[in-house]
mmCIF file of C-alpha atoms in Angstrom:
data_model
loop_
_atom_site.group_PDB
_atom_site.id
_atom_site.type_symbol
_atom_site.label_atom_id
_atom_site.label_comp_id
_atom_site.label_asym_id
_atom_site.label_seq_id
_atom_site.Cartn_x
_atom_site.Cartn_y
_atom_site.Cartn_z
ATOM 1 C CA UNK A 15 123.134 94.983 66.575
ATOM 2 C CA UNK A 16 123.085 98.785 67.110
ATOM 3 C CA UNK A 17 125.698 100.044 69.560
ATOM 4 C CA UNK A 18 123.204 101.396 72.135
ATOM 5 C CA UNK A 19 121.552 97.984 72.444
ATOM 6 C CA UNK A 20 124.940 96.374 73.036
ATOM 7 C CA UNK A 21 125.641 98.829 75.821
ATOM 8 C CA UNK A 22 122.261 98.238 77.442
ATOM 9 C CA UNK A 23 122.619 94.458 77.314
ATOM 10 C CA UNK A 24 126.181 94.612 78.624
ATOM 11 C CA UNK A 25 125.081 96.841 81.511
ATOM 12 C CA UNK A 26 122.198 94.524 82.308
ATOM 13 C CA UNK A 27 124.506 91.525 82.354
ATOM 14 C CA UNK A 28 126.866 93.310 84.756
ATOM 15 C CA UNK A 29 123.977 94.304 87.000
ATOM 16 C CA UNK A 30 122.637 90.741 87.102
ATOM 17 C CA UNK A 31 126.097 89.386 87.882
ATOM 18 C CA UNK A 32 126.425 91.892 90.700
ATOM 19 C CA UNK A 33 123.086 90.816 92.179
ATOM 20 C CA UNK A 34 124.031 87.149 91.942
ATOM 21 C CA UNK A 35 127.270 87.799 93.815
ATOM 22 C CA UNK A 36 125.932 90.083 96.546
ATOM 23 C CA UNK A 37 122.279 89.146 97.130
ATOM 24 C CA UNK A 38 121.365 86.460 99.660
ATOM 25 C CA UNK A 39 120.129 83.045 98.636
ATOM 26 C CA UNK A 40 116.552 84.223 99.092
ATOM 27 C CA UNK A 41 116.761 86.054 95.787
ATOM 28 C CA UNK A 42 117.490 82.757 94.067
ATOM 29 C CA UNK A 43 113.919 81.663 94.712
ATOM 30 C CA UNK A 44 112.435 80.270 91.509
ATOM 31 C CA UNK A 45 110.017 82.451 89.575
ATOM 32 C CA UNK A 46 106.556 80.829 89.774
ATOM 33 C CA UNK A 47 105.027 79.212 86.715
ATOM 34 C CA UNK A 48 103.094 81.489 84.382
ATOM 35 C CA UNK A 49 100.234 78.978 84.405
ATOM 36 C CA UNK A 50 98.025 78.383 87.456
ATOM 37 C CA UNK A 51 97.618 74.803 88.696
ATOM 38 C CA UNK A 52 94.631 72.895 87.334
ATOM 39 C CA UNK A 53 93.454 72.249 90.877
ATOM 40 C CA UNK A 54 93.812 74.675 93.767
ATOM 41 C CA UNK A 55 92.412 74.997 97.278
ATOM 42 C CA UNK A 56 88.636 75.103 97.551
ATOM 43 C CA UNK A 57 88.537 76.997 100.846
ATOM 44 C CA UNK A 58 85.639 79.410 100.487
ATOM 45 C CA UNK A 59 83.936 77.457 97.709
ATOM 46 C CA UNK A 60 84.613 75.020 94.882
ATOM 47 C CA UNK A 61 84.648 77.699 92.170
ATOM 48 C CA UNK A 62 87.519 79.492 93.882
ATOM 49 C CA UNK A 63 89.678 76.429 93.309
ATOM 50 C CA UNK A 64 89.240 76.580 89.552
ATOM 51 C CA UNK A 65 91.754 78.325 87.284
ATOM 52 C CA UNK A 66 90.635 81.374 85.354
ATOM 53 C CA UNK A 67 88.003 83.996 86.048
ATOM 54 C CA UNK A 68 85.013 83.125 88.199
ATOM 55 C CA UNK A 69 82.006 85.453 88.066
ATOM 56 C CA UNK A 70 78.236 84.993 87.991
ATOM 57 C CA UNK A 71 76.600 88.098 86.590
ATOM 58 C CA UNK A 72 73.027 88.564 87.685
ATOM 59 C CA UNK A 73 70.446 90.875 86.171
ATOM 60 C CA UNK A 74 71.863 94.347 85.735
ATOM 61 C CA UNK A 75 75.382 93.400 86.812
ATOM 62 C CA UNK A 76 78.103 95.110 84.758
ATOM 63 C CA UNK A 77 80.636 93.059 82.843
ATOM 64 C CA UNK A 78 84.110 92.819 84.289
ATOM 65 C CA UNK A 79 86.487 95.630 83.317
ATOM 66 C CA UNK A 80 88.739 95.218 80.322
ATOM 67 C CA UNK A 81 92.502 95.326 80.495
ATOM 68 C CA UNK A 82 93.029 93.214 83.626
ATOM 69 C CA UNK A 83 96.436 91.550 83.374
ATOM 70 C CA UNK A 84 97.077 90.357 86.939
ATOM 71 C CA UNK A 85 97.893 86.709 87.511
ATOM 72 C CA UNK A 86 95.458 86.614 90.389
ATOM 73 C CA UNK A 87 92.796 88.889 91.891
ATOM 74 C CA UNK A 88 89.694 88.863 94.069
ATOM 75 C CA UNK A 89 86.810 91.218 94.844
ATOM 76 C CA UNK A 90 84.920 90.610 98.094
ATOM 77 C CA UNK A 91 82.271 92.267 100.231
ATOM 78 C CA UNK A 92 84.084 93.015 103.502
ATOM 79 C CA UNK A 93 80.858 92.895 105.492
ATOM 80 C CA UNK A 94 79.201 89.695 104.318
ATOM 81 C CA UNK A 95 82.370 87.968 103.130
ATOM 82 C CA UNK A 96 80.789 87.235 99.750
ATOM 83 C CA UNK A 97 83.316 86.882 96.929
ATOM 84 C CA UNK A 98 81.815 88.776 93.994
ATOM 85 C CA UNK A 99 84.425 87.699 91.449
ATOM 86 C CA UNK A 100 87.856 86.141 91.379
ATOM 87 C CA UNK A 101 90.656 85.138 89.046
ATOM 88 C CA UNK A 102 92.928 82.297 90.174
ATOM 89 C CA UNK A 103 92.057 83.221 93.760
ATOM 90 C CA UNK A 104 94.020 80.377 95.373
ATOM 91 C CA UNK A 105 97.095 80.499 93.131
ATOM 92 C CA UNK A 106 100.068 80.312 95.511
ATOM 93 C CA UNK A 107 102.370 83.188 94.539
ATOM 94 C CA UNK A 108 105.124 85.241 96.193
ATOM 95 C CA UNK A 109 103.317 87.910 98.247
ATOM 96 C CA UNK A 110 105.986 90.625 98.643
ATOM 97 C CA UNK A 111 105.223 93.184 101.360
ATOM 98 C CA UNK A 112 101.498 92.460 101.399
ATOM 99 C CA UNK A 113 102.619 89.679 103.763
ATOM 100 C CA UNK A 114 103.216 92.456 106.287
ATOM 101 C CA UNK A 115 99.431 92.466 106.822
ATOM 102 C CA UNK A 116 99.764 89.006 108.388
ATOM 103 C CA UNK A 117 102.815 90.185 110.333
ATOM 104 C CA UNK A 118 100.855 93.114 111.738
ATOM 105 C CA UNK A 119 97.740 91.076 112.467
ATOM 106 C CA UNK A 120 99.921 88.593 114.373
ATOM 107 C CA UNK A 121 102.319 90.871 116.272
ATOM 108 C CA UNK A 122 100.526 94.213 116.656
ATOM 109 C CA UNK A 123 98.367 93.151 119.658
ATOM 110 C CA UNK A 124 101.436 92.075 121.652
ATOM 111 C CA UNK A 125 102.960 95.472 122.421
ATOM 112 C CA UNK A 126 101.348 98.728 123.593
ATOM 113 C CA UNK A 127 101.948 101.605 121.200
ATOM 114 C CA UNK A 128 103.740 103.640 123.889
ATOM 115 C CA UNK A 129 106.335 100.951 124.645
ATOM 116 C CA UNK A 130 109.884 101.943 123.688
ATOM 117 C CA UNK A 131 112.770 99.897 122.334
ATOM 118 C CA UNK A 132 116.451 100.746 121.854
ATOM 119 C CA UNK A 133 117.660 99.218 118.593
ATOM 120 C CA UNK A 134 120.706 96.937 118.683
ATOM 121 C CA UNK A 135 122.868 95.827 115.732
ATOM 122 C CA UNK A 136 121.451 92.317 116.118
ATOM 123 C CA UNK A 137 117.924 93.641 115.527
ATOM 124 C CA UNK A 138 118.846 94.655 111.983
ATOM 125 C CA UNK A 139 121.216 91.805 111.137
ATOM 126 C CA UNK A 140 118.751 89.844 108.994
ATOM 127 C CA UNK A 141 117.401 92.702 106.879
ATOM 128 C CA UNK A 142 117.771 91.601 103.255
ATOM 129 C CA UNK A 143 119.934 93.462 100.750
ATOM 130 C CA UNK A 144 117.917 95.959 98.738
ATOM 131 C CA UNK A 145 115.047 95.969 101.239
ATOM 132 C CA UNK A 146 112.683 98.898 101.576
ATOM 133 C CA UNK A 147 113.692 100.824 104.694
ATOM 134 C CA UNK A 148 112.178 103.536 106.846
ATOM 135 C CA UNK A 149 115.592 104.610 108.174
ATOM 136 C CA UNK A 150 115.934 103.057 111.621
ATOM 137 C CA UNK A 151 119.319 103.620 113.261
ATOM 138 C CA UNK A 152 121.201 101.423 115.698
ATOM 139 C CA UNK A 153 121.343 102.600 119.309
ATOM 140 C CA UNK A 154 118.338 104.879 118.814
ATOM 141 C CA UNK A 155 115.108 104.440 120.778
ATOM 142 C CA UNK A 156 111.718 104.224 119.073
ATOM 143 C CA UNK A 157 108.170 103.732 120.275
ATOM 144 C CA UNK A 158 106.092 100.841 119.021
ATOM 145 C CA UNK A 159 103.879 103.471 117.414
ATOM 146 C CA UNK A 160 106.894 104.769 115.437
ATOM 147 C CA UNK A 161 107.819 101.275 114.321
ATOM 148 C CA UNK A 162 104.334 100.431 113.023
ATOM 149 C CA UNK A 163 104.195 103.677 111.089
ATOM 150 C CA UNK A 164 107.466 102.597 109.490
ATOM 151 C CA UNK A 165 105.982 99.212 108.593
ATOM 152 C CA UNK A 166 102.762 100.512 107.061
ATOM 153 C CA UNK A 167 103.825 103.776 105.442
ATOM 154 C CA UNK A 168 107.313 102.981 104.153
ATOM 155 C CA UNK A 169 107.010 99.178 104.163
ATOM 156 C CA UNK A 170 110.205 99.258 106.215
ATOM 157 C CA UNK A 171 111.815 95.852 106.545
ATOM 158 C CA UNK A 172 114.064 97.386 109.199
ATOM 159 C CA UNK A 173 110.977 98.195 111.303
ATOM 160 C CA UNK A 174 109.659 94.659 110.784
ATOM 161 C CA UNK A 175 112.909 93.131 112.029
ATOM 162 C CA UNK A 176 113.042 95.358 115.099
ATOM 163 C CA UNK A 177 109.479 94.360 116.024
ATOM 164 C CA UNK A 178 110.381 90.722 115.315
ATOM 165 C CA UNK A 179 113.349 91.044 117.673
ATOM 166 C CA UNK A 180 110.989 92.375 120.339
ATOM 167 C CA UNK A 181 108.818 89.323 119.676
ATOM 168 C CA UNK A 182 111.701 86.937 120.394
ATOM 169 C CA UNK A 183 113.395 86.921 117.004
ATOM 170 C CA UNK A 184 112.734 86.148 113.356
ATOM 171 C CA UNK A 185 112.177 82.404 113.750
ATOM 172 C CA UNK A 186 109.591 82.649 116.562
ATOM 173 C CA UNK A 187 107.830 85.425 114.642
ATOM 174 C CA UNK A 188 107.662 83.302 111.486
ATOM 175 C CA UNK A 189 106.250 80.445 113.565
ATOM 176 C CA UNK A 190 103.647 82.778 115.064
ATOM 177 C CA UNK A 191 102.671 84.044 111.612
ATOM 178 C CA UNK A 192 102.294 80.554 110.173
ATOM 179 C CA UNK A 193 100.180 79.525 113.163
ATOM 180 C CA UNK A 194 97.978 82.607 112.778
ATOM 181 C CA UNK A 195 97.586 81.933 109.051
ATOM 182 C CA UNK A 196 96.314 78.453 109.916
ATOM 183 C CA UNK A 197 93.885 79.937 112.436
ATOM 184 C CA UNK A 198 92.542 82.277 109.744
ATOM 185 C CA UNK A 199 92.206 79.284 107.366
ATOM 186 C CA UNK A 200 94.719 80.929 105.040
ATOM 187 C CA UNK A 201 96.008 77.564 103.917
ATOM 188 C CA UNK A 202 97.787 78.777 100.772
ATOM 189 C CA UNK A 203 100.286 80.713 102.882
ATOM 190 C CA UNK A 204 103.754 79.634 103.935
ATOM 191 C CA UNK A 205 105.836 82.254 105.730
ATOM 192 C CA UNK A 206 109.636 82.152 105.527
ATOM 193 C CA UNK A 207 110.476 85.803 106.264
ATOM 194 C CA UNK A 208 108.287 88.151 108.337
ATOM 195 C CA UNK A 209 108.677 91.059 105.915
ATOM 196 C CA UNK A 210 107.697 89.426 102.610
ATOM 197 C CA UNK A 211 111.218 89.569 101.168
ATOM 198 C CA UNK A 212 111.652 87.043 98.358
ATOM 199 C CA UNK A 213 112.471 83.622 99.798
ATOM 200 C CA UNK A 214 112.244 80.073 98.534
ATOM 201 C CA UNK A 215 108.830 78.526 99.330
ATOM 202 C CA UNK A 216 107.383 81.785 100.646
ATOM 203 C CA UNK A 217 103.915 81.997 99.121
ATOM 204 C CA UNK A 218 100.411 83.257 99.705
ATOM 205 C CA UNK A 219 97.370 83.906 97.514
ATOM 206 C CA UNK A 220 94.923 86.656 96.690
ATOM 207 C CA UNK A 221 92.364 84.816 98.798
ATOM 208 C CA UNK A 222 94.648 84.566 101.834
ATOM 209 C CA UNK A 223 95.842 88.171 101.604
ATOM 210 C CA UNK A 224 92.203 89.255 101.651
ATOM 211 C CA UNK A 225 91.636 87.183 104.795
ATOM 212 C CA UNK A 226 94.612 88.912 106.438
ATOM 213 C CA UNK A 227 93.260 92.327 105.556
ATOM 214 C CA UNK A 228 89.774 91.504 106.815
ATOM 215 C CA UNK A 229 91.141 90.214 110.110
ATOM 216 C CA UNK A 230 93.567 93.102 110.522
ATOM 217 C CA UNK A 231 90.938 95.749 109.870
ATOM 218 C CA UNK A 232 89.134 94.629 113.016
ATOM 219 C CA UNK A 233 91.981 96.082 115.082
ATOM 220 C CA UNK A 234 91.787 99.787 115.834
ATOM 221 C CA UNK A 235 95.541 100.417 115.567
ATOM 222 C CA UNK A 236 95.780 98.417 112.334
ATOM 223 C CA UNK A 237 93.043 100.602 110.829
ATOM 224 C CA UNK A 238 94.844 103.736 111.913
ATOM 225 C CA UNK A 239 98.279 102.790 110.606
ATOM 226 C CA UNK A 240 97.158 101.461 107.221
ATOM 227 C CA UNK A 241 95.059 104.565 106.506
ATOM 228 C CA UNK A 242 97.632 107.165 107.579
ATOM 229 C CA UNK A 243 98.859 109.162 104.589
ATOM 230 C CA UNK A 244 101.914 110.836 106.118
ATOM 231 C CA UNK A 245 103.559 111.074 109.503
ATOM 232 C CA UNK A 246 106.629 112.346 111.311
ATOM 233 C CA UNK A 247 109.348 109.750 112.020
ATOM 234 C CA UNK A 248 112.210 110.142 114.529
ATOM 235 C CA UNK A 249 115.589 110.930 113.026
ATOM 236 C CA UNK A 250 119.113 110.336 114.261
ATOM 237 C CA UNK A 251 120.482 111.858 117.457
ATOM 238 C CA UNK A 252 123.220 114.359 116.701
ATOM 239 C CA UNK A 253 125.712 116.258 118.843
ATOM 240 C CA UNK A 254 126.793 119.815 118.110
ATOM 241 C CA UNK A 255 130.225 121.342 118.680
ATOM 242 C CA UNK A 256 129.303 122.212 122.245
ATOM 243 C CA UNK A 257 128.378 118.611 123.011
ATOM 244 C CA UNK A 258 124.646 119.233 123.150
ATOM 245 C CA UNK A 259 122.534 116.475 121.617
ATOM 246 C CA UNK A 260 119.330 116.861 119.662
ATOM 247 C CA UNK A 261 117.090 114.579 117.670
ATOM 248 C CA UNK A 262 115.033 115.803 114.779
ATOM 249 C CA UNK A 263 112.464 114.054 112.626
ATOM 250 C CA UNK A 264 111.571 113.600 108.996
ATOM 251 C CA UNK A 265 108.329 113.034 107.119
ATOM 252 C CA UNK A 266 107.358 109.676 105.731
ATOM 253 C CA UNK A 267 104.519 109.136 103.252
ATOM 254 C CA UNK A 268 102.426 106.089 102.575
ATOM 255 C CA UNK A 269 103.551 104.216 99.459
ATOM 256 C CA UNK A 270 99.978 103.035 98.791
ATOM 257 C CA UNK A 271 99.313 105.219 95.740
ATOM 258 C CA UNK A 272 95.540 104.859 95.922
ATOM 259 C CA UNK A 273 95.833 106.520 99.341
ATOM 260 C CA UNK A 274 98.576 109.078 98.713
ATOM 261 C CA UNK A 275 98.303 109.604 94.939
ATOM 262 C CA UNK A 276 101.044 109.847 92.329
ATOM 263 C CA UNK A 277 101.712 111.759 89.132
ATOM 264 C CA UNK A 278 99.697 109.242 87.109
ATOM 265 C CA UNK A 279 97.382 107.771 89.774
ATOM 266 C CA UNK A 280 94.637 109.689 91.559
ATOM 267 C CA UNK A 281 93.630 109.069 95.152
ATOM 268 C CA UNK A 282 90.757 106.576 95.094
ATOM 269 C CA UNK A 283 87.581 107.960 96.613
ATOM 270 C CA UNK A 284 86.796 106.149 99.862
ATOM 271 C CA UNK A 285 90.151 104.305 100.104
ATOM 272 C CA UNK A 286 91.270 103.470 103.642
ATOM 273 C CA UNK A 287 94.281 101.130 103.308
ATOM 274 C CA UNK A 288 95.579 98.410 103.290
ATOM 275 C CA UNK A 289 99.058 97.336 101.978
ATOM 276 C CA UNK A 290 101.158 97.241 98.831
ATOM 277 C CA UNK A 291 104.287 95.314 97.894
ATOM 278 C CA UNK A 292 106.790 94.788 95.094
ATOM 279 C CA UNK A 293 109.717 92.391 94.776
ATOM 280 C CA UNK A 294 111.635 90.710 91.976
ATOM 281 C CA UNK A 295 109.656 87.466 92.037
ATOM 282 C CA UNK A 296 106.314 88.703 93.320
ATOM 283 C CA UNK A 297 106.019 91.637 90.972
ATOM 284 C CA UNK A 298 103.550 94.244 92.254
ATOM 285 C CA UNK A 299 100.966 93.133 94.806
ATOM 286 C CA UNK A 300 98.260 95.101 96.581
ATOM 287 C CA UNK A 301 95.291 94.650 98.891
ATOM 288 C CA UNK A 302 92.963 97.608 99.317
ATOM 289 C CA UNK A 303 89.810 98.429 101.262
ATOM 290 C CA UNK A 304 87.356 101.134 100.226
ATOM 291 C CA UNK A 305 83.890 102.364 101.162
ATOM 292 C CA UNK A 306 81.130 103.824 99.022
ATOM 293 C CA UNK A 307 77.584 104.607 100.117
ATOM 294 C CA UNK A 308 78.044 102.667 103.323
ATOM 295 C CA UNK A 309 79.315 99.513 101.597
ATOM 296 C CA UNK A 310 82.859 98.214 101.998
ATOM 297 C CA UNK A 311 84.876 96.160 99.526
ATOM 298 C CA UNK A 312 88.205 94.369 99.732
ATOM 299 C CA UNK A 313 90.236 93.929 96.538
ATOM 300 C CA UNK A 314 93.516 92.068 96.138
ATOM 301 C CA UNK A 315 95.593 92.142 92.930
ATOM 302 C CA UNK A 316 98.772 90.114 92.406
ATOM 303 C CA UNK A 317 101.419 90.589 89.753
ATOM 304 C CA UNK A 318 99.941 92.440 86.763
ATOM 305 C CA UNK A 319 101.516 91.477 83.447
ATOM 306 C CA UNK A 320 102.038 95.154 82.652
ATOM 307 C CA UNK A 321 105.150 96.090 84.602
ATOM 308 C CA UNK A 322 104.407 99.799 84.915
ATOM 309 C CA UNK A 323 104.986 100.474 88.624
ATOM 310 C CA UNK A 324 101.456 101.865 89.129
ATOM 311 C CA UNK A 325 99.554 99.282 87.062
ATOM 312 C CA UNK A 326 98.584 97.330 90.189
ATOM 313 C CA UNK A 327 96.731 100.412 91.476
ATOM 314 C CA UNK A 328 94.976 101.040 88.183
ATOM 315 C CA UNK A 329 93.712 97.462 88.014
ATOM 316 C CA UNK A 330 92.652 97.614 91.661
ATOM 317 C CA UNK A 331 90.693 100.820 91.007
ATOM 318 C CA UNK A 332 88.936 99.168 88.054
ATOM 319 C CA UNK A 333 87.934 96.233 90.229
ATOM 320 C CA UNK A 334 86.703 98.522 93.003
ATOM 321 C CA UNK A 335 84.553 100.411 90.506
ATOM 322 C CA UNK A 336 83.166 97.162 89.141
ATOM 323 C CA UNK A 337 82.554 95.734 92.616
ATOM 324 C CA UNK A 338 80.589 98.734 93.850
ATOM 325 C CA UNK A 339 78.471 98.658 90.676
ATOM 326 C CA UNK A 340 77.949 94.888 90.963
ATOM 327 C CA UNK A 341 76.967 94.739 94.646
ATOM 328 C CA UNK A 342 73.566 93.037 95.082
ATOM 329 C CA UNK A 343 73.607 92.160 91.366
ATOM 330 C CA UNK A 344 76.469 89.724 90.839
ATOM 331 C CA UNK A 345 75.834 86.371 92.503
ATOM 332 C CA UNK A 346 78.659 85.300 94.866
ATOM 333 C CA UNK A 347 81.103 82.699 93.606
ATOM 334 C CA UNK A 348 82.491 81.965 97.067
ATOM 335 C CA UNK A 349 83.016 83.418 100.509
ATOM 336 C CA UNK A 350 85.720 84.647 102.864
ATOM 337 C CA UNK A 351 85.732 82.017 105.585
ATOM 338 C CA UNK A 352 85.843 82.881 109.303
ATOM 339 C CA UNK A 353 88.800 81.912 111.532
ATOM 340 C CA UNK A 354 88.887 78.299 112.688
ATOM 341 C CA UNK A 355 88.035 79.178 116.284
ATOM 342 C CA UNK A 356 84.994 81.161 115.180
ATOM 343 C CA UNK A 357 83.795 78.413 112.864
ATOM 344 C CA UNK A 358 84.302 75.730 115.526
ATOM 345 C CA UNK A 359 82.550 77.770 118.198
ATOM 346 C CA UNK A 360 79.613 78.390 115.887
ATOM 347 C CA UNK A 361 79.391 74.652 115.227
ATOM 348 C CA UNK A 362 79.038 73.844 118.937
ATOM 349 C CA UNK A 363 75.504 72.723 119.878
ATOM 350 C CA UNK A 364 73.529 75.584 121.343
ATOM 351 C CA UNK A 365 76.139 78.203 120.474
ATOM 352 C CA UNK A 366 74.573 81.629 120.213
ATOM 353 C CA UNK A 367 76.174 84.881 119.116
ATOM 354 C CA UNK A 368 76.641 87.211 122.047
ATOM 355 C CA UNK A 369 77.898 90.698 122.656
ATOM 356 C CA UNK A 370 81.061 89.354 124.235
ATOM 357 C CA UNK A 371 84.322 90.282 122.553
ATOM 358 C CA UNK A 372 87.567 88.526 121.958
ATOM 359 C CA UNK A 373 90.778 90.255 122.917
ATOM 360 C CA UNK A 374 91.631 90.834 119.262
ATOM 361 C CA UNK A 375 88.760 92.982 118.082
ATOM 362 C CA UNK A 376 87.637 96.486 118.875
ATOM 363 C CA UNK A 377 83.991 96.610 117.863
ATOM 364 C CA UNK A 378 83.063 99.685 119.851
ATOM 365 C CA UNK A 379 82.290 102.574 117.489
ATOM 366 C CA UNK A 380 82.864 104.991 120.356
ATOM 367 C CA UNK A 381 86.285 103.555 121.074
ATOM 368 C CA UNK A 382 87.205 103.564 117.403
ATOM 369 C CA UNK A 383 86.486 107.252 117.068
ATOM 370 C CA UNK A 384 89.288 107.899 119.538
ATOM 371 C CA UNK A 385 91.945 106.382 117.254
ATOM 372 C CA UNK A 386 95.011 108.557 117.403
ATOM 373 C CA UNK A 387 95.350 111.215 114.747
ATOM 374 C CA UNK A 388 99.091 111.757 115.051
ATOM 375 C CA UNK A 389 101.457 114.040 113.208
ATOM 376 C CA UNK A 390 100.448 114.450 109.608
ATOM 377 C CA UNK A 391 97.751 111.795 109.571
ATOM 378 C CA UNK A 392 95.204 114.387 108.406
ATOM 379 C CA UNK A 393 92.524 112.646 110.441
ATOM 380 C CA UNK A 394 92.732 109.471 108.404
ATOM 381 C CA UNK A 395 93.716 107.464 111.469
ATOM 382 C CA UNK A 396 90.028 107.160 112.373
ATOM 383 C CA UNK A 397 89.120 106.155 108.839
ATOM 384 C CA UNK A 398 87.197 103.062 109.786
ATOM 385 C CA UNK A 399 86.184 103.915 113.325
ATOM 386 C CA UNK A 400 83.110 106.148 113.298
ATOM 387 C CA UNK A 401 79.509 105.785 114.340
ATOM 388 C CA UNK A 402 77.829 103.073 112.344
ATOM 389 C CA UNK A 403 80.095 100.247 113.344
ATOM 390 C CA UNK A 404 83.274 98.424 112.394
ATOM 391 C CA UNK A 405 84.098 94.822 111.633
ATOM 392 C CA UNK A 406 83.642 92.710 114.738
ATOM 393 C CA UNK A 407 84.623 89.236 115.837
ATOM 394 C CA UNK A 408 82.073 88.007 118.378
ATOM 395 C CA UNK A 409 83.312 85.761 121.164
ATOM 396 C CA UNK A 410 80.543 83.207 120.631
ATOM 397 C CA UNK A 411 82.074 82.370 117.284
ATOM 398 C CA UNK A 412 79.957 84.283 114.794
ATOM 399 C CA UNK A 413 82.374 86.098 112.506
ATOM 400 C CA UNK A 414 80.056 88.958 111.689
ATOM 401 C CA UNK A 415 80.189 92.561 110.642
ATOM 402 C CA UNK A 416 77.809 95.450 111.096
ATOM 403 C CA UNK A 417 75.772 96.645 108.164
ATOM 404 C CA UNK A 418 77.568 99.981 108.007
ATOM 405 C CA UNK A 419 81.293 100.568 107.969
ATOM 406 C CA UNK A 420 81.455 104.213 106.857
ATOM 407 C CA UNK A 421 84.423 106.484 106.434
ATOM 408 C CA UNK A 422 84.545 110.091 107.642
ATOM 409 C CA UNK A 423 83.720 112.921 105.279
ATOM 410 C CA UNK A 424 87.381 113.927 105.312
ATOM 411 C CA UNK A 425 88.332 110.695 103.559
ATOM 412 C CA UNK A 426 85.548 110.889 100.996
ATOM 413 C CA UNK A 427 86.263 114.483 100.078
ATOM 414 C CA UNK A 428 90.044 114.309 100.159
ATOM 415 C CA UNK A 429 91.554 115.383 96.864
ATOM 416 C CA UNK A 430 94.714 114.287 95.168
ATOM 417 C CA UNK A 431 97.810 115.701 96.975
#
């Protein structure tokens, strides 16, 4: 064996030994099988429970893009809920930080954005070794708005744990998330950690992650945070020689490369969120939402075989392109189901859709246009809240969306940074 190879293998062995000695038990979670189960959940349609690619090309529909290597993916119309194509949609896989969409959808409505919280050591005690961090410091005070920017832009596990502490702790938050997943009919999902950190038995699916995104996008603040490209985040309080204290700030940028761009990935035209993730056992995961010509698609991609760190974005972009070209041509192979409460209400005799709203949605286009455009957001905070409508959840139980869900011109014209 050539000497350089010996050195590389020796270094790798040392690194793996170090991880095994210092990482928590969560990292010992078994790597999922490379083969999907023969039978999976059929929520949303029988074809979605079958292994392999499910697509029904109608007249004029383009063929699926070549070079897709992900273990699981799904392309869905965000408005109608129609699943245009899927590949192992219900395969239960580690979700990584895409699970933070469920965390946000569950916890975000509980605290006003202006509420403040002083961080204690206990708040950060359960943050896993090697976690992605936004840079929260003990004994510093942050607004809820700051914390959510840390969750969405930097995928900060420290921000997740502080918000979990505000919610009563990690265990109650996990219970809340699992209960909300059941309400959304995301039955492939089992939450063990609120931040998506690798843990034994923590799983979700491309189908469920898409449900989380669709539900989350109905919340005005969720739309703002997930579409913000960059923002200012509070730094650490410092004292000068004269005893005077000051607190600066630093810039954070969204790690969603279809939104912020990278050296080998261009900003995707019409992108407006939602969340990316990457861990040892999950590989790269991503759920995105994009608009073109007044039509909105949701795409989720889980664990591409190609381990290039931006491959998940390239495959997502391919599926977006295909989906927009296939709209009204490809015949649906399934659907995104409504929440249980909506489905049950709709099933009640005499139930009629009404203009009433639940406490979780913000269907008013006028209200959505007032979404905060904070430091450095470049106006993207109102990405999905302009005249023409947003996703709505009607109180009478009809889980419906308006025909148009457009993005502002700023988003469509924005060039690669």
